[in-house]
Tab-separated table of C-alpha atoms in Angstrom:
chain	number	residue	atom	x	y	z
A	1	MET	CA	-11.003	80.786	-31.077
A	2	ALA	CA	-14.198	80.300	-32.287
A	3	ASP	CA	-16.231	82.394	-30.592
A	4	GLY	CA	-13.531	85.148	-30.396
A	5	ARG	CA	-12.754	84.291	-27.008
A	6	THR	CA	-8.452	83.536	-26.408
A	7	SER	CA	-8.620	82.836	-22.497
A	8	THR	CA	-10.387	80.217	-20.487
A	9	GLY	CA	-10.242	83.126	-17.857
A	10	SER	CA	-12.844	85.842	-17.170
A	11	SER	CA	-12.841	88.550	-14.314
A	12	GLY	CA	-14.996	86.709	-12.015
A	13	SER	CA	-12.440	83.255	-12.789
A	14	ARG	CA	-9.523	85.874	-11.915
A	15	LEU	CA	-11.159	86.888	-8.833
A	16	LEU	CA	-11.747	83.405	-7.713
A	17	GLY	CA	-8.288	82.408	-8.551
A	18	VAL	CA	-6.771	85.412	-6.228
A	19	ILE	CA	-9.111	84.023	-3.233
A	20	THR	CA	-8.030	80.581	-4.162
A	21	LEU	CA	-4.381	81.346	-4.117
A	22	VAL	CA	-4.590	83.642	-0.702
A	23	GLY	CA	-6.584	81.012	0.668
A	24	LEU	CA	-3.818	78.452	0.231
A	25	ALA	CA	-1.349	80.785	1.567
A	26	SER	CA	-3.585	80.572	4.682
A	27	LEU	CA	-4.166	77.204	4.883
A	28	LEU	CA	-0.352	76.382	4.486
A	29	LEU	CA	0.002	78.878	7.411
A	30	PHE	CA	-2.321	77.248	9.313
A	31	ALA	CA	-1.743	73.722	8.757
A	32	PHE	CA	2.218	73.975	8.882
A	33	VAL	CA	2.869	76.885	11.091
A	34	LEU	CA	0.128	77.600	13.390
A	35	THR	CA	-1.140	74.159	14.636
A	36	GLU	CA	0.567	71.877	16.885
A	37	PRO	CA	1.697	68.730	15.880
A	38	ASP	CA	0.263	65.752	17.278
A	39	VAL	CA	1.944	64.674	20.793
A	40	ARG	CA	0.170	62.241	23.002
A	41	LEU	CA	1.545	60.792	26.199
A	42	HIS	CA	0.890	57.799	26.989
A	43	PRO	CA	-0.930	57.083	30.292
A	44	THR	CA	1.368	54.721	32.144
A	45	THR	CA	4.417	55.080	31.054
A	46	GLY	CA	4.438	58.650	30.066
A	47	GLU	CA	6.243	58.007	26.987
A	48	LYS	CA	5.423	60.297	23.822
A	49	PHE	CA	3.461	58.804	21.174
A	50	GLY	CA	1.463	60.435	18.045
A	51	GLN	CA	1.617	61.342	14.490
A	52	PHE	CA	3.663	64.456	15.617
A	53	ASP	CA	4.633	66.576	12.287
A	54	ALA	CA	2.621	63.931	10.290
A	55	VAL	CA	-0.812	65.045	10.925
A	56	ARG	CA	-0.320	68.384	8.952
A	57	LEU	CA	-0.797	66.193	5.745
A	58	ILE	CA	-4.218	65.453	7.156
A	59	TYR	CA	-5.048	68.974	6.645
A	60	LEU	CA	-4.606	68.606	2.578
A	61	HIS	CA	-4.921	65.052	2.580
A	62	VAL	CA	-8.874	64.372	4.037
A	63	PRO	CA	-10.114	67.319	1.668
A	64	MET	CA	-8.856	66.154	-1.490
A	65	ALA	CA	-10.028	63.003	-0.619
A	66	VAL	CA	-13.791	63.903	-0.225
A	67	LEU	CA	-13.350	66.067	-3.505
A	68	THR	CA	-11.951	63.128	-5.161
A	69	TYR	CA	-15.269	61.390	-4.483
A	70	ALA	CA	-17.788	64.339	-5.199
A	71	ALA	CA	-15.494	64.620	-8.780
A	72	PHE	CA	-16.126	60.933	-9.649
A	73	LEU	CA	-19.905	61.256	-8.253
A	74	THR	CA	-20.259	64.370	-10.361
A	75	CYS	CA	-18.831	62.640	-13.227
A	76	ALA	CA	-20.896	59.781	-13.112
A	77	ALA	CA	-24.172	62.054	-12.793
A	78	SER	CA	-23.047	64.035	-15.595
A	79	SER	CA	-22.633	61.089	-17.766
A	80	ALA	CA	-25.960	59.670	-16.813
A	81	PHE	CA	-27.909	62.985	-17.831
A	82	TYR	CA	-25.430	62.984	-21.027
A	83	LEU	CA	-26.950	59.274	-22.039
A	84	VAL	CA	-30.824	60.564	-21.507
A	85	ARG	CA	-30.102	64.254	-22.725
A	86	ARG	CA	-27.431	64.137	-25.456
A	87	GLY	CA	-26.494	67.389	-24.290
A	88	ALA	CA	-22.957	68.444	-24.725
A	89	TRP	CA	-22.725	70.548	-21.755
A	90	TRP	CA	-23.019	67.243	-19.464
A	91	ASP	CA	-20.404	65.627	-21.928
A	92	VAL	CA	-17.667	68.364	-20.959
A	93	THR	CA	-18.589	68.376	-17.162
A	94	ALA	CA	-18.421	64.857	-17.219
A	95	HIS	CA	-15.012	65.167	-18.880
A	96	ALA	CA	-13.836	68.050	-16.686
A	97	SER	CA	-14.816	66.627	-13.561
A	98	ALA	CA	-13.005	63.046	-14.286
A	99	GLU	CA	-9.703	64.700	-15.126
A	100	VAL	CA	-9.915	66.692	-11.898
A	101	GLY	CA	-11.014	63.974	-10.249
A	102	THR	CA	-8.103	61.894	-11.445
A	103	VAL	CA	-5.744	64.759	-10.289
A	104	PHE	CA	-7.065	64.833	-6.986
A	105	CYS	CA	-7.147	61.256	-6.427
A	106	GLY	CA	-3.304	61.010	-7.739
A	107	LEU	CA	-2.520	63.500	-4.869
A	108	VAL	CA	-4.539	62.037	-2.598
A	109	LEU	CA	-2.906	58.586	-2.771
A	110	VAL	CA	0.621	60.609	-3.182
A	111	THR	CA	-0.104	62.294	0.188
A	112	GLY	CA	-1.302	59.229	1.796
A	113	SER	CA	1.456	57.180	1.061
A	114	ILE	CA	3.722	60.215	2.600
A	115	TRP	CA	1.778	60.558	5.567
A	116	GLY	CA	1.632	56.664	5.899
A	117	ARG	CA	5.301	56.141	6.258
A	118	PRO	CA	5.870	57.710	9.682
A	119	VAL	CA	2.417	57.021	10.949
A	120	TRP	CA	1.862	53.223	9.565
A	121	ASN	CA	5.966	52.603	9.680
A	122	THR	CA	4.808	51.563	5.662
A	123	TRP	CA	4.471	53.449	2.305
A	124	TRP	CA	1.841	51.475	1.075
A	125	GLU	CA	-0.861	48.969	3.155
A	126	TRP	CA	-2.508	46.163	0.788
A	127	GLY	CA	-5.316	45.552	3.843
A	128	ASP	CA	-6.571	49.133	3.729
A	129	VAL	CA	-9.932	48.909	2.616
A	130	ARG	CA	-10.090	52.987	1.543
A	131	LEU	CA	-6.773	52.908	-0.037
A	132	MET	CA	-7.278	49.991	-2.389
A	133	THR	CA	-10.560	51.681	-3.368
A	134	THR	CA	-9.015	54.887	-3.860
A	135	LEU	CA	-6.037	53.053	-5.858
A	136	VAL	CA	-8.633	50.941	-8.117
A	137	LEU	CA	-10.629	54.029	-8.500
A	138	PHE	CA	-7.713	55.828	-10.119
A	139	LEU	CA	-6.712	52.793	-12.180
A	140	LEU	CA	-10.347	53.229	-13.510
A	141	PHE	CA	-10.840	56.893	-14.287
A	142	THR	CA	-7.179	56.489	-15.738
A	143	GLY	CA	-8.806	54.397	-18.324
A	144	TYR	CA	-11.776	56.583	-18.705
A	145	LEU	CA	-9.199	59.535	-19.642
A	146	ALA	CA	-7.435	57.464	-21.950
A	147	LEU	CA	-10.704	56.650	-23.494
A	148	ARG	CA	-11.256	60.448	-23.823
A	149	ARG	CA	-7.944	60.644	-25.562
A	150	THR	CA	-8.792	58.471	-28.697
A	151	ALA	CA	-9.455	59.595	-31.687
A	152	ALA	CA	-13.064	58.665	-32.339
A	153	ASP	CA	-16.235	60.240	-33.608
A	154	PRO	CA	-16.934	62.658	-30.702
A	155	GLN	CA	-20.161	61.558	-30.335
A	156	ARG	CA	-19.643	57.903	-30.247
A	157	GLN	CA	-16.279	58.360	-27.599
A	158	ALA	CA	-18.992	60.610	-25.474
A	159	ARG	CA	-21.364	57.800	-25.121
A	160	ARG	CA	-18.848	55.092	-24.567
A	161	ALA	CA	-17.081	57.330	-22.117
A	162	ALA	CA	-20.559	57.704	-20.093
A	163	ALA	CA	-20.711	54.207	-20.196
A	164	VAL	CA	-17.287	53.624	-18.608
A	165	ALA	CA	-17.635	56.279	-15.919
A	166	LEU	CA	-21.221	54.522	-14.804
A	167	ILE	CA	-20.040	51.201	-14.524
A	168	ALA	CA	-16.668	52.635	-12.709
A	169	VAL	CA	-18.711	54.191	-10.259
A	170	LEU	CA	-21.156	51.145	-10.235
A	171	ASP	CA	-17.889	48.874	-9.163
A	172	ILE	CA	-16.769	50.703	-6.613
A	173	PRO	CA	-18.952	49.474	-3.788
A	174	LEU	CA	-18.243	45.818	-5.092
A	175	ILE	CA	-14.560	46.586	-4.814
A	176	ASN	CA	-14.681	48.375	-1.274
A	177	ARG	CA	-16.692	44.831	0.119
A	178	SER	CA	-14.190	42.706	-1.728
A	179	VAL	CA	-11.357	44.647	-0.125
A	180	GLU	CA	-12.868	44.566	3.322
A	181	TRP	CA	-13.692	40.799	3.071
A	182	TRP	CA	-10.409	40.745	1.948
A	183	GLU	CA	-8.590	41.512	5.086
A	184	ASN	CA	-11.291	42.261	7.097
A	185	ARG	CA	-9.102	45.182	8.323
A	186	THR	CA	-8.660	48.827	7.911
A	187	LEU	CA	-5.964	51.358	9.490
A	188	HIS	CA	-7.856	54.062	8.807
A	189	GLN	CA	-10.139	53.822	11.185
A	190	GLN	CA	-8.040	52.187	13.905
A	191	SER	CA	-4.905	54.628	14.119
A	192	THR	CA	-6.020	58.048	12.983
A	193	LEU	CA	-9.380	59.528	12.877
A	194	ALA	CA	-10.753	58.485	15.783
A	195	GLU	CA	-7.479	58.530	17.865
A	196	LEU	CA	-6.653	61.773	16.879
A	197	LYS	CA	-8.039	64.939	18.991
A	198	ILE	CA	-9.590	67.341	16.645
A	199	GLU	CA	-11.094	70.078	18.105
A	200	ASP	CA	-10.171	74.079	17.830
A	201	LEU	CA	-7.631	75.175	15.864
A	202	THR	CA	-7.185	71.719	14.452
A	203	LEU	CA	-10.433	71.745	13.176
A	204	PHE	CA	-10.415	75.070	11.591
A	205	THR	CA	-7.544	73.875	9.753
A	206	LEU	CA	-9.385	71.084	8.503
A	207	MET	CA	-12.423	73.167	7.955
A	208	LEU	CA	-10.197	75.695	5.953
A	209	GLY	CA	-8.679	72.915	4.048
A	210	PHE	CA	-12.122	71.931	2.687
A	211	LEU	CA	-13.112	75.513	1.935
A	212	VAL	CA	-9.816	76.128	-0.045
A	213	PHE	CA	-9.328	73.116	-1.543
A	214	GLY	CA	-13.363	73.557	-2.788
A	215	LEU	CA	-12.074	76.658	-4.014
A	216	VAL	CA	-9.219	74.833	-6.019
A	217	PHE	CA	-11.460	72.330	-7.113
A	218	ALA	CA	-13.976	74.930	-8.348
A	219	TRP	CA	-11.410	77.015	-10.030
A	220	LEU	CA	-10.103	73.847	-11.552
A	221	MET	CA	-13.589	72.711	-12.908
A	222	LEU	CA	-14.393	76.012	-14.295
A	223	HIS	CA	-11.273	76.123	-16.573
A	224	ARG	CA	-11.464	72.580	-17.485
A	225	PHE	CA	-15.028	72.899	-18.542
A	226	ARG	CA	-14.222	76.298	-20.675
A	227	VAL	CA	-11.242	74.616	-22.426
A	228	GLY	CA	-13.584	71.499	-23.243
A	229	TRP	CA	-16.437	73.417	-24.045
A	230	LEU	CA	-14.052	75.570	-26.650
A	231	GLU	CA	-12.278	72.415	-27.792
A	232	GLN	CA	-15.900	71.634	-29.204
A	233	ALA	CA	-16.488	74.959	-30.291
A	234	GLN	CA	-13.582	74.787	-32.612
A	235	ALA	CA	-14.180	71.305	-33.437
A	236	ARG	CA	-17.583	72.488	-34.683
A	237	HIS	CA	-15.914	75.798	-36.304
A	238	ASP	CA	-13.598	73.445	-38.499
A	239	VAL	CA	-16.078	71.479	-39.973
A	240	THR	CA	-18.378	74.653	-40.724
A	241	LEU	CA	-15.085	76.493	-42.414
A	242	ALA	CA	-14.453	73.312	-44.207
A	243	ILE	CA	-17.733	72.619	-45.598
A	244	ALA	CA	-18.082	76.371	-46.452
A	245	GLU	CA	-14.545	76.134	-48.374
A	246	ARG	CA	-15.714	73.183	-50.422
A	247	GLN	CA	-19.040	75.166	-51.396
A	248	ALA	CA	-17.158	78.068	-52.346
A	249	GLU	CA	-14.591	75.568	-54.418
A	250	MET	CA	-17.228	73.755	-56.229
A	251	GLU	CA	-18.691	77.021	-57.376
A	252	THR	CA	-15.540	78.597	-58.514
A	253	LEU	CA	-15.605	75.299	-60.715
A	254	ASP	CA	-19.079	75.737	-61.897
A	255	VAL	CA	-18.315	79.278	-63.075
A	256	GLY	CA	-14.888	78.062	-64.775
A	257	ALA	CA	-16.842	75.318	-66.229
A	258	ALA	CA	-19.241	77.810	-67.358
A	259	ILE	CA	-16.700	80.019	-68.671
A	260	GLY	CA	-15.300	77.058	-70.716
A	261	GLU	CA	-18.576	76.315	-72.221
A	262	SER	CA	-19.438	79.927	-73.683
A	263	GLY	CA	-15.931	80.391	-74.649
A	264	GLY	CA	-15.959	77.062	-76.560
A	265	GLU	CA	-19.337	78.459	-78.662
A	266	LYS	CA	-17.474	81.673	-79.701
B	1	MET	CA	-37.431	35.290	-24.106
B	2	ARG	CA	-37.240	32.634	-25.786
B	3	GLU	CA	-36.666	33.759	-29.454
B	4	LEU	CA	-33.697	36.020	-27.668
B	5	LEU	CA	-31.987	32.734	-26.127
B	6	ILE	CA	-32.426	31.315	-29.821
B	7	ASP	CA	-30.115	34.132	-31.374
B	8	ALA	CA	-27.941	34.238	-28.696
B	9	ARG	CA	-27.206	30.540	-29.134
B	10	LEU	CA	-26.851	31.139	-33.362
B	11	ILE	CA	-24.986	33.667	-32.319
B	12	ALA	CA	-22.910	31.719	-29.816
B	13	ILE	CA	-22.313	28.888	-32.275
B	14	LYS	CA	-21.065	31.066	-35.146
B	15	ASP	CA	-18.112	32.288	-32.994
B	16	LEU	CA	-17.714	29.122	-32.129
B	17	ARG	CA	-17.582	27.514	-35.187
B	18	ILE	CA	-15.237	30.326	-36.532
B	19	GLU	CA	-13.093	29.312	-33.266
B	20	ALA	CA	-12.913	25.653	-34.116
B	21	ARG	CA	-11.965	26.486	-38.019
B	22	SER	CA	-9.349	28.946	-36.961
B	23	ARG	CA	-7.999	27.440	-33.439
B	24	VAL	CA	-6.923	30.441	-32.607
B	25	LEU	CA	-8.011	29.665	-28.685
B	26	LEU	CA	-5.743	26.479	-28.631
B	27	ASN	CA	-2.924	27.387	-31.083
B	28	GLN	CA	-2.356	31.014	-29.294
B	29	VAL	CA	-4.373	31.590	-25.894
B	30	ALA	CA	-3.965	28.549	-24.534
B	31	PRO	CA	-0.183	28.049	-25.212
B	32	PHE	CA	0.327	31.606	-23.953
B	33	ALA	CA	-1.842	31.092	-20.653
B	34	LEU	CA	0.183	28.030	-20.018
B	35	LEU	CA	3.058	30.486	-20.421
B	36	VAL	CA	2.177	33.042	-17.947
B	37	LEU	CA	2.221	30.001	-15.533
B	38	VAL	CA	6.024	29.009	-16.583
B	39	LEU	CA	6.897	32.333	-16.128
B	40	PHE	CA	5.848	32.893	-12.587
B	41	GLY	CA	7.721	29.548	-12.013
B	42	PHE	CA	11.221	31.610	-13.290
B	43	ALA	CA	9.875	34.576	-11.092
B	44	LEU	CA	9.630	33.011	-8.202
B	45	ASP	CA	12.451	30.928	-8.057
B	46	ALA	CA	10.573	27.909	-9.131
B	47	ASP	CA	10.285	27.338	-5.422
B	48	GLN	CA	7.188	24.728	-5.415
B	49	ARG	CA	6.228	25.245	-1.739
B	50	THR	CA	5.956	29.182	-2.816
B	51	LEU	CA	4.512	28.233	-6.190
B	52	ARG	CA	1.491	26.077	-4.535
B	53	SER	CA	0.807	28.690	-1.744
B	54	PHE	CA	0.454	31.366	-4.415
B	55	ALA	CA	-1.449	29.147	-6.886
B	56	PRO	CA	-4.791	30.592	-6.715
B	57	GLY	CA	-3.580	34.199	-7.278
B	58	LEU	CA	-1.294	32.877	-10.457
B	59	PHE	CA	-3.854	31.063	-11.692
B	60	TRP	CA	-6.267	33.962	-11.873
B	61	VAL	CA	-3.997	36.374	-13.238
B	62	ALA	CA	-3.121	34.163	-15.951
B	63	VAL	CA	-7.099	33.369	-16.625
B	64	LEU	CA	-7.272	37.445	-16.937
B	65	LEU	CA	-4.292	37.994	-19.311
B	66	ALA	CA	-5.400	35.388	-21.469
B	67	ALA	CA	-9.087	36.190	-21.421
B	68	LEU	CA	-8.254	40.011	-22.718
B	69	LEU	CA	-6.893	38.139	-25.815
B	70	ALA	CA	-10.362	35.814	-25.615
B	71	VAL	CA	-12.125	38.907	-25.711
B	72	GLN	CA	-9.929	40.836	-28.198
B	73	ARG	CA	-10.597	37.931	-30.595
B	74	SER	CA	-14.068	37.901	-29.987
B	75	THR	CA	-14.498	41.477	-31.062
B	76	SER	CA	-11.839	41.488	-33.932
B	77	LEU	CA	-14.320	38.706	-35.510
B	78	GLU	CA	-17.381	41.210	-35.580
B	79	ARG	CA	-14.603	44.188	-37.036
B	80	ALA	CA	-13.694	42.146	-40.328
B	81	ASP	CA	-15.222	42.938	-43.135
B	82	ASP	CA	-17.562	44.807	-40.986
B	83	ALA	CA	-19.397	41.635	-39.879
B	84	GLN	CA	-21.263	44.376	-37.311
B	85	THR	CA	-23.577	46.082	-39.780
B	86	GLY	CA	-24.285	42.712	-41.220
B	87	LEU	CA	-25.373	41.596	-37.461
B	88	ARG	CA	-27.132	44.859	-36.968
B	89	LEU	CA	-29.112	43.974	-39.794
B	90	SER	CA	-29.998	40.883	-39.243
B	91	GLY	CA	-32.712	42.163	-36.595
B	92	MET	CA	-31.391	40.401	-33.838
B	93	ALA	CA	-31.712	42.076	-30.607
B	94	PRO	CA	-28.424	43.553	-29.135
B	95	SER	CA	-29.072	41.746	-26.109
B	96	SER	CA	-29.319	38.479	-27.772
B	97	VAL	CA	-26.014	39.359	-29.677
B	98	PHE	CA	-24.418	40.233	-26.564
B	99	LEU	CA	-25.528	37.068	-25.071
B	100	GLY	CA	-24.178	34.629	-27.252
B	101	LYS	CA	-20.993	36.528	-27.653
B	102	ALA	CA	-20.486	36.267	-23.700
B	103	ALA	CA	-21.027	32.880	-23.994
B	104	ALA	CA	-18.955	31.648	-26.827
B	105	VAL	CA	-16.146	33.751	-24.288
B	106	PHE	CA	-17.268	31.745	-21.350
B	107	LEU	CA	-16.604	28.622	-23.166
B	108	GLN	CA	-13.650	29.464	-24.418
B	109	LEU	CA	-12.723	30.227	-20.816
B	110	ALA	CA	-13.599	27.336	-19.305
B	111	VAL	CA	-11.737	25.345	-21.631
B	112	LEU	CA	-8.823	27.369	-20.760
B	113	GLU	CA	-9.439	27.236	-17.165
B	114	VAL	CA	-9.132	23.465	-17.380
B	115	LEU	CA	-6.231	23.609	-18.912
B	116	LEU	CA	-4.722	26.117	-16.586
B	117	THR	CA	-5.880	23.544	-13.590
B	118	ILE	CA	-4.334	20.332	-14.600
B	119	GLY	CA	-1.053	23.381	-15.229
B	120	ILE	CA	-1.194	24.284	-11.337
B	121	VAL	CA	-1.800	20.663	-10.296
B	122	VAL	CA	1.441	19.350	-12.510
B	123	LEU	CA	3.411	22.378	-12.489
B	124	TYR	CA	3.152	23.674	-8.887
B	125	GLY	CA	2.192	20.431	-6.875
B	126	SER	CA	-1.375	21.904	-5.622
B	127	GLN	CA	-4.165	19.963	-4.649
B	128	VAL	CA	-7.897	20.180	-4.955
B	129	ASP	CA	-9.774	20.008	-1.611
B	130	ASP	CA	-12.583	20.879	-2.476
B	131	PRO	CA	-13.641	19.989	-5.849
B	132	VAL	CA	-17.634	21.477	-5.767
B	133	LEU	CA	-16.290	24.362	-4.669
B	134	LEU	CA	-13.475	24.538	-7.434
B	135	ILE	CA	-15.743	24.127	-10.724
B	136	LEU	CA	-18.845	26.690	-9.326
B	137	THR	CA	-15.948	29.073	-8.910
B	138	ALA	CA	-14.136	28.969	-12.027
B	139	ALA	CA	-17.732	28.893	-13.840
B	140	THR	CA	-18.936	32.080	-11.989
B	141	ALA	CA	-16.106	33.966	-12.313
B	142	ALA	CA	-15.863	32.811	-16.171
B	143	VAL	CA	-19.462	34.437	-16.062
B	144	ALA	CA	-18.488	37.573	-14.632
B	145	VAL	CA	-15.339	37.898	-17.002
B	146	ALA	CA	-16.972	36.956	-19.947
B	147	ALA	CA	-19.811	39.286	-19.399
B	148	THR	CA	-17.613	42.227	-18.624
B	149	GLY	CA	-14.823	41.664	-21.396
B	150	THR	CA	-17.399	41.237	-23.687
B	151	LEU	CA	-19.360	44.543	-22.942
B	152	TYR	CA	-15.804	46.143	-22.965
B	153	GLY	CA	-14.640	45.090	-25.927
B	154	ALA	CA	-17.884	46.571	-27.805
B	155	LEU	CA	-16.800	49.307	-25.854
B	156	ALA	CA	-13.449	49.702	-26.820
B	157	SER	CA	-14.311	48.957	-30.333
B	158	GLY	CA	-14.133	51.543	-32.928
B	159	LEU	CA	-12.053	53.580	-30.828
B	160	GLY	CA	-8.292	54.100	-31.866
B	161	ALA	CA	-5.998	52.251	-29.857
B	162	ARG	CA	-8.686	49.484	-28.889
B	163	GLU	CA	-5.633	46.916	-28.142
B	164	THR	CA	-3.894	48.998	-25.662
B	165	LEU	CA	-7.224	50.978	-24.287
B	166	LEU	CA	-9.203	47.423	-23.877
B	167	PRO	CA	-6.766	46.170	-20.976
B	168	ILE	CA	-6.593	49.315	-18.476
B	169	LEU	CA	-10.341	49.660	-19.006
B	170	LEU	CA	-11.336	45.956	-18.253
B	171	LEU	CA	-8.537	44.620	-15.953
B	172	PRO	CA	-9.168	47.690	-13.041
B	173	VAL	CA	-12.846	47.015	-13.312
B	174	LEU	CA	-12.478	43.160	-12.555
B	175	ALA	CA	-10.351	43.880	-9.692
B	176	PRO	CA	-13.213	42.128	-7.717
B	177	VAL	CA	-13.180	39.178	-9.615
B	178	LEU	CA	-9.835	38.891	-9.123
B	179	ILE	CA	-9.977	39.131	-5.153
B	180	GLY	CA	-12.973	36.635	-5.188
B	181	ALA	CA	-11.949	34.222	-7.114
B	182	THR	CA	-8.626	34.194	-5.951
B	183	ARG	CA	-10.206	33.573	-1.780
B	184	SER	CA	-12.219	31.280	-3.029
B	185	PHE	CA	-9.575	29.006	-4.853
B	186	ASP	CA	-7.810	29.514	-1.782
B	187	ASP	CA	-10.141	27.515	0.173
B	188	ALA	CA	-10.749	25.267	-2.901
B	189	LEU	CA	-6.949	24.242	-3.250
B	190	GLY	CA	-6.314	24.467	1.030
B	191	THR	CA	-3.853	27.185	0.713
B	192	ALA	CA	-5.472	29.185	3.210
B	193	ALA	CA	-8.320	29.325	5.989
B	194	VAL	CA	-10.999	31.328	4.594
B	195	ASP	CA	-14.776	30.772	3.689
B	196	GLY	CA	-14.379	30.317	-0.202
B	197	TRP	CA	-18.282	29.968	-0.386
B	198	ALA	CA	-19.101	33.583	0.403
B	199	TRP	CA	-16.613	34.542	-1.769
B	200	LEU	CA	-18.583	32.862	-4.369
B	201	GLY	CA	-21.756	34.692	-3.704
B	202	LEU	CA	-19.957	38.170	-4.270
B	203	LEU	CA	-18.600	36.860	-7.756
B	204	ALA	CA	-22.345	35.584	-8.421
B	205	VAL	CA	-23.375	38.888	-7.876
B	206	PHE	CA	-20.309	40.210	-9.759
B	207	GLY	CA	-21.545	38.112	-12.655
B	208	LEU	CA	-25.180	38.542	-12.351
B	209	VAL	CA	-24.762	42.789	-12.117
B	210	ALA	CA	-22.274	42.449	-15.846
B	211	THR	CA	-24.673	40.260	-17.232
B	212	ALA	CA	-27.439	42.495	-17.205
B	213	LEU	CA	-25.813	45.728	-17.376
B	214	GLY	CA	-24.125	44.150	-20.791
B	215	ALA	CA	-27.532	42.664	-22.207
B	216	LEU	CA	-28.955	46.090	-21.591
B	217	ALA	CA	-25.903	48.593	-22.504
B	218	HIS	CA	-24.444	46.585	-25.533
B	219	GLY	CA	-26.828	48.131	-28.075
B	220	ALA	CA	-25.966	51.478	-27.317
B	221	MET	CA	-22.161	50.201	-27.670
B	222	ILE	CA	-22.390	49.009	-31.151
B	223	GLU	CA	-24.673	51.370	-32.972
B	224	ASN	CA	-22.323	53.588	-35.089
């Protein structure tokens, strides 16, 4: 590597990784074993209803959803700073947060869909505002990442990617508003969190979910940032190396020509 | 401000003159848009009742697909013979270049929308209940699409694989326009009981934001 590094890991990030793994194992234990399923009794008929075991996905889905929005906001803020200050640090942060955010966003859609099947009786609900907004957000940042993979001058690419990120985030309120007007309903608030009893162990597990996925997010960001930073250092190193090689080549040619000239005089 | 509009007019006339001479819109984009309407007919089993009720959505999907071609054409005009550099050297403000190019795309989209409206009336049996709302929606949505498309066209130019990049960048951003214009057309064509005028407001906000943002950011997009 350009600055002598051969890995994106450090003692600090390894420690963070171990803590994250332990946290993930604990979260899975609490979410899938220790907490109770959501079972409620109908006040008049006495019939059982609720989300049953599907509620366990909430402990993963909700923290990931919040972190998705945090990642995209980080991307937009870093992009704005990049456009103002033109520092490589901001550009790499924007790219890293967009990539991690897109992965989280994809997982939010998948876990939401798996959870929606037993609870809403459908894999997908077109009229749900948050679902649709999240999907469009996912598509917007898929475009952002596609732009990041194009072959172009790095600074030009960084500038345009920053513009795309800012427009994407600006577009979100309009998408949200339009979908809300479109069907004027959202299943999220009606049938899930508002009715769900979040207390004691359930609340603890949800908070643990936020903490653990926060750690996962930080660990991924750290490594993705280092990868991006090393990529930039490598590109700069390659250019410096190529210039040095061309200069050395030119010097050799000059010496050769000089020798040839003096040989002719003899 | 006056100078800005004069320059924008010059750019728009230049693009429209090239279009009048090359006739890409009339010979390629318009037939493509009509073809999309026909394909929807095949896909929906040529059931005119279904087609009539879905006509607003199908109309706007056709417009967006055709708009991609129009925007790509508009951007490619500046790439040929490095005309972009010539424009930058002309001393015109980037915002006037943006406004001119967006205006040219807008006029081309307006022509397409007229053709597509005739298309849905003839092929799908649609009836226009509120012509004023229909015209205003078509015009406002065309402004939004033209402004956003021109900005993203500039943004994708100069990057690798721009032809495939533009649709995935542009179409998700235009999601509110598709929803708003479809719902407004639902009202104008009488296919659903919605308040089309409220949707027209949303389209107007989108169009204004896109035009202002495009005029401000276009300079940064076309610089090397």
